[in-house]
mmCIF file of C-alpha atoms in Angstrom:
data_model
loop_
_atom_site.group_PDB
_atom_site.id
_atom_site.type_symbol
_atom_site.label_atom_id
_atom_site.label_comp_id
_atom_site.label_asym_id
_atom_site.label_seq_id
_atom_site.Cartn_x
_atom_site.Cartn_y
_atom_site.Cartn_z
ATOM 1 C CA SER C 93 -40.271 25.726 -2.239
ATOM 2 C CA PRO C 94 -40.464 22.076 -3.422
ATOM 3 C CA ILE C 95 -39.158 23.087 -6.891
ATOM 4 C CA ARG C 96 -36.137 24.847 -5.402
ATOM 5 C CA ARG C 97 -35.319 21.814 -3.142
ATOM 6 C CA TYR C 98 -35.672 19.530 -6.203
ATOM 7 C CA LYS C 99 -33.243 21.655 -8.199
ATOM 8 C CA ALA C 100 -30.757 21.714 -5.280
ATOM 9 C CA ALA C 101 -30.850 17.888 -5.010
ATOM 10 C CA ILE C 102 -30.289 17.542 -8.758
ATOM 11 C CA ALA C 103 -27.303 19.918 -8.526
ATOM 12 C CA ILE C 104 -25.757 17.978 -5.612
ATOM 13 C CA LEU C 105 -26.154 14.677 -7.530
ATOM 14 C CA PHE C 106 -24.478 16.182 -10.542
ATOM 15 C CA VAL C 107 -21.559 17.451 -8.528
ATOM 16 C CA VAL C 108 -21.087 13.998 -6.936
ATOM 17 C CA PHE C 109 -21.092 12.459 -10.322
ATOM 18 C CA LEU C 110 -18.438 14.841 -11.651
ATOM 19 C CA VAL C 111 -16.255 14.187 -8.672
ATOM 20 C CA LEU C 112 -16.478 10.396 -9.086
ATOM 21 C CA GLN C 113 -15.598 10.799 -12.749
ATOM 22 C CA CYS C 114 -12.736 13.178 -12.032
ATOM 23 C CA ILE C 115 -10.865 10.964 -9.658
ATOM 24 C CA LYS C 116 -11.167 7.907 -12.015
ATOM 25 C CA GLY C 117 -11.762 5.305 -9.285
ATOM 26 C CA THR C 118 -12.589 4.862 -5.719
ATOM 27 C CA PHE C 119 -10.719 7.315 -3.577
ATOM 28 C CA LEU C 120 -10.878 7.075 0.171
ATOM 29 C CA ALA C 121 -9.990 10.099 2.165
ATOM 30 C CA LEU C 122 -7.159 9.726 4.585
ATOM 31 C CA GLU C 123 -6.014 12.683 6.619
ATOM 32 C CA ALA C 124 -2.638 11.401 7.747
ATOM 33 C CA THR C 125 -1.075 14.160 9.808
ATOM 34 C CA SER C 126 0.911 14.686 12.966
ATOM 35 C CA ASP C 127 -2.409 14.745 14.866
ATOM 36 C CA SER C 128 -2.945 11.080 14.036
ATOM 37 C CA TYR C 129 0.646 9.901 14.202
ATOM 38 C CA GLY C 130 2.231 11.968 16.929
ATOM 39 C CA SER C 131 5.446 13.431 15.702
ATOM 40 C CA ILE C 132 5.316 11.388 12.449
ATOM 41 C CA THR C 133 3.720 12.870 9.453
ATOM 42 C CA LEU C 134 2.939 10.963 6.333
ATOM 43 C CA GLY C 135 3.363 12.723 3.010
ATOM 44 C CA GLU C 136 0.843 12.680 0.285
ATOM 45 C CA GLY C 137 1.292 8.917 -0.081
ATOM 46 C CA THR C 138 -1.162 6.445 -1.510
ATOM 47 C CA ILE C 139 -2.425 3.010 -0.746
ATOM 48 C CA SER C 140 -3.521 1.591 -4.033
ATOM 49 C CA ASP C 141 -4.227 -1.343 -6.301
ATOM 50 C CA SER C 142 -5.484 -1.399 -9.863
ATOM 51 C CA GLN C 143 -8.946 -0.725 -8.642
ATOM 52 C CA THR C 144 -8.595 1.455 -5.463
ATOM 53 C CA MET C 145 -6.549 4.469 -4.621
ATOM 54 C CA MET C 146 -6.111 5.980 -1.175
ATOM 55 C CA THR C 147 -4.671 9.464 -0.825
ATOM 56 C CA THR C 148 -4.870 12.459 1.523
ATOM 57 C CA SER C 149 -8.013 14.383 1.541
ATOM 58 C CA ASN C 150 -6.228 17.463 0.182
ATOM 59 C CA ALA C 151 -8.141 18.587 -2.861
ATOM 60 C CA ASN C 152 -4.922 19.577 -4.662
ATOM 61 C CA SER C 153 -3.566 16.052 -4.260
ATOM 62 C CA LEU C 154 -6.590 14.593 -5.944
ATOM 63 C CA GLU C 155 -6.318 17.030 -8.787
ATOM 64 C CA ARG C 156 -2.632 16.144 -9.243
ATOM 65 C CA CYS C 157 -3.438 12.473 -9.172
ATOM 66 C CA LYS C 158 -6.065 12.785 -11.903
ATOM 67 C CA ASP C 159 -3.587 13.297 -14.679
ATOM 68 C CA SER C 160 -0.644 11.280 -13.337
ATOM 69 C CA LEU C 161 -1.864 7.808 -12.551
ATOM 70 C CA VAL C 162 0.699 5.174 -13.381
ATOM 71 C CA THR C 163 0.419 1.393 -13.145
ATOM 72 C CA LEU C 164 3.523 -0.803 -12.595
ATOM 73 C CA PRO C 165 4.872 -3.092 -13.732
ATOM 74 C CA LYS C 166 2.156 -2.818 -16.368
ATOM 75 C CA LYS C 167 -1.592 -2.558 -16.595
ATOM 76 C CA ASN C 168 -3.639 -5.814 -15.922
ATOM 77 C CA ALA C 169 -0.509 -7.666 -14.952
ATOM 78 C CA TYR C 170 -0.552 -9.856 -11.807
ATOM 79 C CA GLY C 171 0.921 -7.814 -8.931
ATOM 80 C CA ALA C 172 0.233 -4.483 -10.743
ATOM 81 C CA TRP C 173 -0.590 -1.412 -8.568
ATOM 82 C CA THR C 174 -1.717 2.056 -9.557
ATOM 83 C CA PHE C 175 -0.391 5.241 -7.927
ATOM 84 C CA CYS C 176 0.104 8.988 -8.445
ATOM 85 C CA GLU C 177 3.421 9.425 -10.192
ATOM 86 C CA SER C 178 3.477 13.200 -9.452
ATOM 87 C CA ILE C 179 3.954 12.304 -5.755
ATOM 88 C CA VAL C 180 6.785 9.983 -6.506
ATOM 89 C CA LEU C 181 8.544 12.456 -8.808
ATOM 90 C CA SER C 182 8.509 15.126 -6.083
ATOM 91 C CA SER C 183 11.105 13.133 -4.152
ATOM 92 C CA ALA C 184 14.681 12.456 -5.300
ATOM 93 C CA GLN C 185 14.439 9.014 -3.697
ATOM 94 C CA PRO C 186 10.858 7.913 -2.846
ATOM 95 C CA THR C 187 10.188 6.113 0.374
ATOM 96 C CA VAL C 188 7.680 3.296 0.111
ATOM 97 C CA VAL C 189 6.293 1.266 2.937
ATOM 98 C CA SER C 190 4.742 -2.056 1.591
ATOM 99 C CA PHE C 191 2.601 -4.564 3.542
ATOM 100 C CA GLY C 192 1.630 -8.013 2.295
ATOM 101 C CA ILE C 193 4.413 -9.063 -0.123
ATOM 102 C CA GLY C 194 3.195 -12.644 -0.610
ATOM 103 C CA THR C 195 5.265 -14.232 -3.332
ATOM 104 C CA ASN C 196 5.281 -11.408 -5.814
ATOM 105 C CA MET C 197 7.505 -8.364 -5.652
ATOM 106 C CA ASP C 198 7.081 -7.130 -9.210
ATOM 107 C CA TRP C 199 5.724 -3.764 -8.185
ATOM 108 C CA GLU C 200 8.432 -3.156 -5.567
ATOM 109 C CA VAL C 201 11.147 -4.101 -8.042
ATOM 110 C CA ALA C 202 9.662 -1.841 -10.677
ATOM 111 C CA MET C 203 9.620 1.051 -8.230
ATOM 112 C CA ILE C 204 13.286 0.507 -7.455
ATOM 113 C CA LYS C 205 14.128 0.314 -11.139
ATOM 114 C CA LYS C 206 12.229 3.287 -12.353
ATOM 115 C CA TYR C 207 12.324 5.656 -9.429
ATOM 116 C CA ASN C 208 15.295 4.516 -7.312
ATOM 117 C CA ALA C 209 12.852 4.041 -4.470
ATOM 118 C CA VAL C 210 13.655 2.649 -1.023
ATOM 119 C CA ILE C 211 11.310 -0.109 -0.123
ATOM 120 C CA TYR C 212 10.363 -1.065 3.470
ATOM 121 C CA ALA C 213 8.584 -4.382 2.975
ATOM 122 C CA HIS C 214 6.583 -6.427 5.483
ATOM 123 C CA ASP C 215 4.967 -9.888 5.640
ATOM 124 C CA PRO C 216 4.781 -12.378 8.504
ATOM 125 C CA THR C 217 3.576 -15.322 6.479
ATOM 126 C CA PRO C 218 5.999 -18.285 6.241
ATOM 127 C CA LYS C 219 5.877 -18.662 2.473
ATOM 128 C CA SER C 220 6.434 -14.958 1.934
ATOM 129 C CA ILE C 221 9.433 -14.928 4.232
ATOM 130 C CA ASP C 222 11.025 -17.813 2.384
ATOM 131 C CA TYR C 223 10.244 -16.098 -0.929
ATOM 132 C CA VAL C 224 11.693 -12.819 -0.029
ATOM 133 C CA LYS C 225 14.901 -14.343 1.468
ATOM 134 C CA GLY C 226 15.343 -16.338 -1.707
ATOM 135 C CA GLU C 227 14.949 -13.182 -3.882
ATOM 136 C CA GLN C 228 17.230 -11.209 -1.625
ATOM 137 C CA ALA C 229 19.956 -13.934 -1.885
ATOM 138 C CA LYS C 230 19.791 -13.672 -5.698
ATOM 139 C CA HIS C 231 19.684 -9.911 -5.946
ATOM 140 C CA ASN C 232 21.328 -8.530 -2.818
ATOM 141 C CA LYS C 233 24.043 -6.844 -4.790
ATOM 142 C CA ASP C 234 21.779 -5.085 -7.305
ATOM 143 C CA LEU C 235 18.036 -4.479 -7.228
ATOM 144 C CA LEU C 236 17.420 -5.744 -3.664
ATOM 145 C CA LYS C 237 20.533 -4.477 -2.046
ATOM 146 C CA PRO C 238 20.048 -3.378 1.598
ATOM 147 C CA SER C 239 20.184 0.306 0.766
ATOM 148 C CA HIS C 240 17.027 -0.100 -1.401
ATOM 149 C CA PHE C 241 15.099 -3.026 0.103
ATOM 150 C CA ILE C 242 14.446 -3.703 3.753
ATOM 151 C CA PHE C 243 12.280 -6.590 4.818
ATOM 152 C CA VAL C 244 10.778 -7.251 8.200
ATOM 153 C CA ASP C 245 8.550 -10.277 9.016
ATOM 154 C CA VAL C 246 5.732 -8.447 10.755
ATOM 155 C CA GLY C 247 2.132 -7.742 9.922
ATOM 156 C CA LEU C 248 0.104 -4.538 10.176
ATOM 157 C CA GLY C 249 -2.379 -4.406 13.112
ATOM 158 C CA SER C 250 -4.548 -1.903 15.010
ATOM 159 C CA VAL C 251 -2.369 -2.490 18.126
ATOM 160 C CA ASP C 252 1.092 -3.810 18.729
ATOM 161 C CA GLN C 253 0.899 -7.504 19.553
ATOM 162 C CA MET C 254 3.392 -10.388 19.927
ATOM 163 C CA ASN C 255 2.709 -14.069 19.431
ATOM 164 C CA VAL C 256 -0.493 -13.685 17.528
ATOM 165 C CA ALA C 257 -1.763 -17.014 16.022
ATOM 166 C CA LEU C 258 -1.835 -16.869 12.217
ATOM 167 C CA ASN C 259 -3.823 -19.779 10.860
ATOM 168 C CA LEU C 260 -2.281 -21.186 7.748
ATOM 169 C CA PRO C 261 -4.374 -21.944 4.629
ATOM 170 C CA SER C 262 -5.631 -25.437 3.949
ATOM 171 C CA ASN C 263 -4.115 -25.583 0.490
ATOM 172 C CA PRO C 264 -0.263 -25.929 0.730
ATOM 173 C CA ASP C 265 -0.030 -23.946 -2.578
ATOM 174 C CA PHE C 266 -1.667 -20.884 -1.060
ATOM 175 C CA VAL C 267 0.219 -18.172 0.826
ATOM 176 C CA SER C 268 -2.119 -16.004 2.969
ATOM 177 C CA GLY C 269 -3.066 -16.953 6.463
ATOM 178 C CA ARG C 270 -5.793 -15.746 8.648
ATOM 179 C CA ILE C 271 -5.849 -14.159 12.136
ATOM 180 C CA GLY C 272 -9.064 -14.856 14.108
ATOM 181 C CA GLY C 273 -11.673 -17.458 13.230
ATOM 182 C CA LYS C 274 -11.076 -20.965 12.070
ATOM 183 C CA VAL C 275 -9.676 -22.097 8.749
ATOM 184 C CA PRO C 276 -11.187 -25.493 7.784
ATOM 185 C CA ASN C 277 -8.487 -28.113 7.329
ATOM 186 C CA SER C 278 -5.817 -25.561 8.186
ATOM 187 C CA LEU C 279 -2.179 -26.765 7.957
ATOM 188 C CA GLY C 280 -1.575 -25.390 11.384
ATOM 189 C CA SER C 281 -0.675 -22.020 12.762
ATOM 190 C CA VAL C 282 2.372 -19.831 13.494
ATOM 191 C CA GLN C 283 3.008 -17.153 15.926
ATOM 192 C CA VAL C 284 3.527 -13.704 14.351
ATOM 193 C CA ARG C 285 4.117 -10.115 15.431
ATOM 194 C CA LEU C 286 1.691 -7.290 14.497
ATOM 195 C CA VAL C 287 2.650 -3.643 14.710
ATOM 196 C CA THR C 288 0.678 -0.451 14.208
ATOM 197 C CA MET C 289 1.589 2.017 11.358
ATOM 198 C CA GLU C 290 3.080 4.341 13.887
ATOM 199 C CA THR C 291 5.294 1.631 15.344
ATOM 200 C CA CYS C 292 6.288 0.526 11.798
ATOM 201 C CA LEU C 293 7.514 4.079 10.976
ATOM 202 C CA GLN C 294 9.350 4.356 14.252
ATOM 203 C CA MET C 295 11.066 0.908 13.629
ATOM 204 C CA HIS C 296 12.490 2.299 10.523
ATOM 205 C CA ASN C 297 13.115 5.813 11.813
ATOM 206 C CA LEU C 298 10.931 7.349 9.084
ATOM 207 C CA GLY C 299 9.612 10.783 9.523
ATOM 208 C CA SER C 300 7.798 10.852 6.185
ATOM 209 C CA VAL C 301 6.556 8.389 3.562
ATOM 210 C CA ASP C 302 5.743 8.940 -0.084
ATOM 211 C CA ILE C 303 3.658 5.779 -0.674
ATOM 212 C CA VAL C 304 2.034 3.182 1.605
ATOM 213 C CA LYS C 305 1.003 0.073 -0.169
#
């Protein structure tokens, strides 16, 4: 009857509202299993920033995240990212794959300090490469020693590609470039390499990952 359908619709909307409140943000389901990555299986890792969290579609994972969200280095700070601490604590030495370093590694450094994490960082932009090399030179015997911080100057793509044109920004103070399309008054372009997630994990010989940023 129309009344029964109306009540069912109200019930569905209420459930959707509760789910959105429960997960405290925008969660995008990602089923990262051996079916999608061949022999490589991602753990219950997250891609997140202070507004958005991506985790596996396993309901238990979402429930665990609900009460263990942590933001490093601190809330509302530039370069801050939010993730599920329960996932990190389940590993003696968490493995983190990070894309897009730019000129800020506060989150990666905080992960090393607090959780003894191993960071696999990636960014093909010239300014980022110079920044990371400078930081590595200053801290290669402590926080950014090779056993905890590995940097490769590649970007993430849908397919593996060599010599992809990365158009540099028009403002010399900016960092990020653009692939595809024109950048008005661009300072030029550089050739970069793009790799898929699967290739990235194979490059580092990783069979599992705790967090993907």
